[in-house]
Amino acid sequence: MKNLKCIGIALLLLCLFNCNNEDLSVEEESLQKKENTNDFQRAGLKPIGEGVMMQAFYWDVPGGGNWWNTLDTKMADWSNAGIDAVWLPPVSKAQNGPFSMGYDPFDYFDFGEYNQMGSTETRFGSRTELTNMIKTAHDNGLSVIADIVINHNSGGDSESNAYTGGNTWTDFNPLSGNFNRSSTDFHANNIHSNDTGAFGGFPDLCHHQTYVQDWLWKNPNSVAKYYRDVIGFDGWRFDYVKGFEPWVVKDWKNEVGGFSVGEYWDSNVSTLDWWTGAAEVSAFDFACYYKMKDAFMGNDLAALNDNMLWKQNASKAVTFVANHDTDEIINNKILAYAYILTHEGYPTIFYRDYEEWLNKERLNNLIWIHNNLASGTTTILHADTDEYIAKRNGSGGNGLVVYINNSNSWQERWIETNWSNTVIKDFTGHSGWEPTTQSGKWVKIQAPPKSYSVWSVK
């Protein structure tokens, strides 16, 4: 009997051990599946894309290694204003060391801790300052977007190159000891002579090399996984994606997840739509940018009738008025922000526009309007040289009507809304009218000169 009891206990323990192992395997499988989707998001953060993205830098921000500390002080205010994600410049050590904006990457694993390329810190600060700033962003519910430059590298030593018959600057031995590179990892090499595009004469990475894929996104200690798991990044902005095939971005996103947007600098809507489909991520809406330039710099709001990525595929369109590379919409810039912050797509605000150049109170008001009123599909009600009116039809809410007036005098216009016998008001405060819509949903609204109004249910 004693032996039978011992056998029973042993069987019970064996069952418990196997059951626990099965539960662990299920949990590990679940985590692995989570890791291999684009649904990755840390607990406690605002969903990316429901608010507004802040581009948290501009070209040649102040040097001296204090930028991360500067941004650290902004996170609470940005979150309170309705920002949901912060896009940082490239964070790793580049060839120009303390002077570089990061777009000439040398050591992907040096965040300001190794004395190489002329400095220990990057232009923006130290690794500790970077991770502290990211923690502050997370504490305020903000996701942090990494600027990923994987088309080209810079700063390698000269070496004999069997594929070119001469010497090339392709010998990379970073002090971090991670992702050493040689001529085989660049074009030309044993696989092919080139991919879709090189940039600025820099050594052009070959993403078809398994070694390059492993270090960039596949291995447990890859750039992508280190940035996500150790540094704390939540998403990716891919630089110069014209320089390599869209499957590179797709594979990266499928491996590590996170919100992803590519810089495909092209005004052709069909091309942008093709790329977002092939890469399975978002793209900056350059078609919208150039049409806004025509509208607000060319003083012809009828240009806003033309096609844009957000009109073709709003879920993949990241709209913007300015960025670190291009800032051509100077006149009537606040009108351009009124446009993107009331229309479909995921809008981005440029740091200098928000912090230095434009009226922050007006931008905060537009952010609030975007986050609280701008839902549903878009219907353009009127567009001519000086006036543009559109309505958002609401999705679980009332929607809105935006009236942009580029003329030098107040304008009024009768429009058909989605509301019958309803009091509406201008949520910008630019107009004091509070009209009641007719039973047939028509109402007269107004907008001040060189300005805008945004109407919704009172």
mmCIF file with all atom_site columns, N, CA, C and O in Angstrom, residues 81 363-373 427:
data_model
loop_
_atom_site.group_PDB
_atom_site.id
_atom_site.type_symbol
_atom_site.label_atom_id
_atom_site.label_alt_id
_atom_site.label_comp_id
_atom_site.label_asym_id
_atom_site.label_entity_id
_atom_site.label_seq_id
_atom_site.pdbx_PDB_ins_code
_atom_site.Cartn_x
_atom_site.Cartn_y
_atom_site.Cartn_z
_atom_site.occupancy
_atom_site.B_iso_or_equiv
_atom_site.pdbx_formal_charge
_atom_site.auth_seq_id
_atom_site.auth_comp_id
_atom_site.auth_asym_id
_atom_site.auth_atom_id
_atom_site.pdbx_PDB_model_num
ATOM 1  N N  . ALA A 1 81  ? -1.302  67.624 -24.309 1.00 0.00 ? 81  ALA A N  1
ATOM 2  C CA . ALA A 1 81  ? -1.853  68.311 -25.483 1.00 0.00 ? 81  ALA A CA 1
ATOM 3  C C  . ALA A 1 81  ? -2.554  67.352 -26.442 1.00 0.00 ? 81  ALA A C  1
ATOM 4  O O  . ALA A 1 81  ? -3.318  67.787 -27.304 1.00 0.00 ? 81  ALA A O  1
ATOM 5  N N  . LEU A 1 363 ? -2.458  75.522 -32.153 1.00 0.00 ? 363 LEU A N  1
ATOM 6  C CA . LEU A 1 363 ? -2.127  74.143 -32.493 1.00 0.00 ? 363 LEU A CA 1
ATOM 7  C C  . LEU A 1 363 ? -2.730  73.168 -31.487 1.00 0.00 ? 363 LEU A C  1
ATOM 8  O O  . LEU A 1 363 ? -3.253  72.111 -31.861 1.00 0.00 ? 363 LEU A O  1
ATOM 9  N N  . ASN A 1 364 ? -2.680  73.506 -30.208 1.00 0.00 ? 364 ASN A N  1
ATOM 10 C CA . ASN A 1 364 ? -3.283  72.636 -29.197 1.00 0.00 ? 364 ASN A CA 1
ATOM 11 C C  . ASN A 1 364 ? -4.783  72.503 -29.416 1.00 0.00 ? 364 ASN A C  1
ATOM 12 O O  . ASN A 1 364 ? -5.360  71.419 -29.226 1.00 0.00 ? 364 ASN A O  1
ATOM 13 N N  . ASN A 1 365 ? -5.417  73.591 -29.814 1.00 0.00 ? 365 ASN A N  1
ATOM 14 C CA . ASN A 1 365 ? -6.840  73.536 -30.112 1.00 0.00 ? 365 ASN A CA 1
ATOM 15 C C  . ASN A 1 365 ? -7.120  72.595 -31.282 1.00 0.00 ? 365 ASN A C  1
ATOM 16 O O  . ASN A 1 365 ? -8.060  71.786 -31.244 1.00 0.00 ? 365 ASN A O  1
ATOM 17 N N  . LEU A 1 366 ? -6.289  72.686 -32.320 1.00 0.00 ? 366 LEU A N  1
ATOM 18 C CA . LEU A 1 366 ? -6.465  71.801 -33.475 1.00 0.00 ? 366 LEU A CA 1
ATOM 19 C C  . LEU A 1 366 ? -6.192  70.346 -33.119 1.00 0.00 ? 366 LEU A C  1
ATOM 20 O O  . LEU A 1 366 ? -6.853  69.440 -33.637 1.00 0.00 ? 366 LEU A O  1
ATOM 21 N N  . ILE A 1 367 ? -5.208  70.104 -32.248 1.00 0.00 ? 367 ILE A N  1
ATOM 22 C CA . ILE A 1 367 ? -4.951  68.731 -31.793 1.00 0.00 ? 367 ILE A CA 1
ATOM 23 C C  . ILE A 1 367 ? -6.171  68.199 -31.055 1.00 0.00 ? 367 ILE A C  1
ATOM 24 O O  . ILE A 1 367 ? -6.593  67.049 -31.250 1.00 0.00 ? 367 ILE A O  1
ATOM 25 N N  . TRP A 1 368 ? -6.756  69.031 -30.193 1.00 0.00 ? 368 TRP A N  1
ATOM 26 C CA . TRP A 1 368 ? -7.955  68.603 -29.463 1.00 0.00 ? 368 TRP A CA 1
ATOM 27 C C  . TRP A 1 368 ? -9.077  68.287 -30.436 1.00 0.00 ? 368 TRP A C  1
ATOM 28 O O  . TRP A 1 368 ? -9.785  67.276 -30.297 1.00 0.00 ? 368 TRP A O  1
ATOM 29 N N  . ILE A 1 369 ? -9.268  69.140 -31.427 1.00 0.00 ? 369 ILE A N  1
ATOM 30 C CA . ILE A 1 369 ? -10.299 68.907 -32.442 1.00 0.00 ? 369 ILE A CA 1
ATOM 31 C C  . ILE A 1 369 ? -10.045 67.592 -33.157 1.00 0.00 ? 369 ILE A C  1
ATOM 32 O O  . ILE A 1 369 ? -10.968 66.783 -33.368 1.00 0.00 ? 369 ILE A O  1
ATOM 33 N N  . HIS A 1 370 ? -8.793  67.358 -33.545 1.00 0.00 ? 370 HIS A N  1
ATOM 34 C CA . HIS A 1 370 ? -8.460  66.096 -34.222 1.00 0.00 ? 370 HIS A CA 1
ATOM 35 C C  . HIS A 1 370 ? -8.820  64.899 -33.358 1.00 0.00 ? 370 HIS A C  1
ATOM 36 O O  . HIS A 1 370 ? -9.440  63.935 -33.821 1.00 0.00 ? 370 HIS A O  1
ATOM 37 N N  . ASN A 1 371 ? -8.428  64.939 -32.093 1.00 0.00 ? 371 ASN A N  1
ATOM 38 C CA . ASN A 1 371 ? -8.600  63.780 -31.223 1.00 0.00 ? 371 ASN A CA 1
ATOM 39 C C  . ASN A 1 371 ? -10.039 63.568 -30.768 1.00 0.00 ? 371 ASN A C  1
ATOM 40 O O  . ASN A 1 371 ? -10.421 62.450 -30.397 1.00 0.00 ? 371 ASN A O  1
ATOM 41 N N  . ASN A 1 372 ? -10.865 64.618 -30.806 1.00 0.00 ? 372 ASN A N  1
ATOM 42 C CA . ASN A 1 372 ? -12.211 64.524 -30.241 1.00 0.00 ? 372 ASN A CA 1
ATOM 43 C C  . ASN A 1 372 ? -13.341 64.643 -31.253 1.00 0.00 ? 372 ASN A C  1
ATOM 44 O O  . ASN A 1 372 ? -14.442 64.156 -30.989 1.00 0.00 ? 372 ASN A O  1
ATOM 45 N N  . LEU A 1 373 ? -13.093 65.264 -32.390 1.00 0.00 ? 373 LEU A N  1
ATOM 46 C CA . LEU A 1 373 ? -14.170 65.513 -33.342 1.00 0.00 ? 373 LEU A CA 1
ATOM 47 C C  . LEU A 1 373 ? -13.934 64.914 -34.721 1.00 0.00 ? 373 LEU A C  1
ATOM 48 O O  . LEU A 1 373 ? -14.893 64.631 -35.445 1.00 0.00 ? 373 LEU A O  1
ATOM 49 N N  . PHE A 1 427 ? -15.589 75.409 -32.917 1.00 0.00 ? 427 PHE A N  1
ATOM 50 C CA . PHE A 1 427 ? -14.756 74.950 -31.812 1.00 0.00 ? 427 PHE A CA 1
ATOM 51 C C  . PHE A 1 427 ? -13.372 75.588 -31.795 1.00 0.00 ? 427 PHE A C  1
ATOM 52 O O  . PHE A 1 427 ? -12.581 75.316 -30.903 1.00 0.00 ? 427 PHE A O  1
#
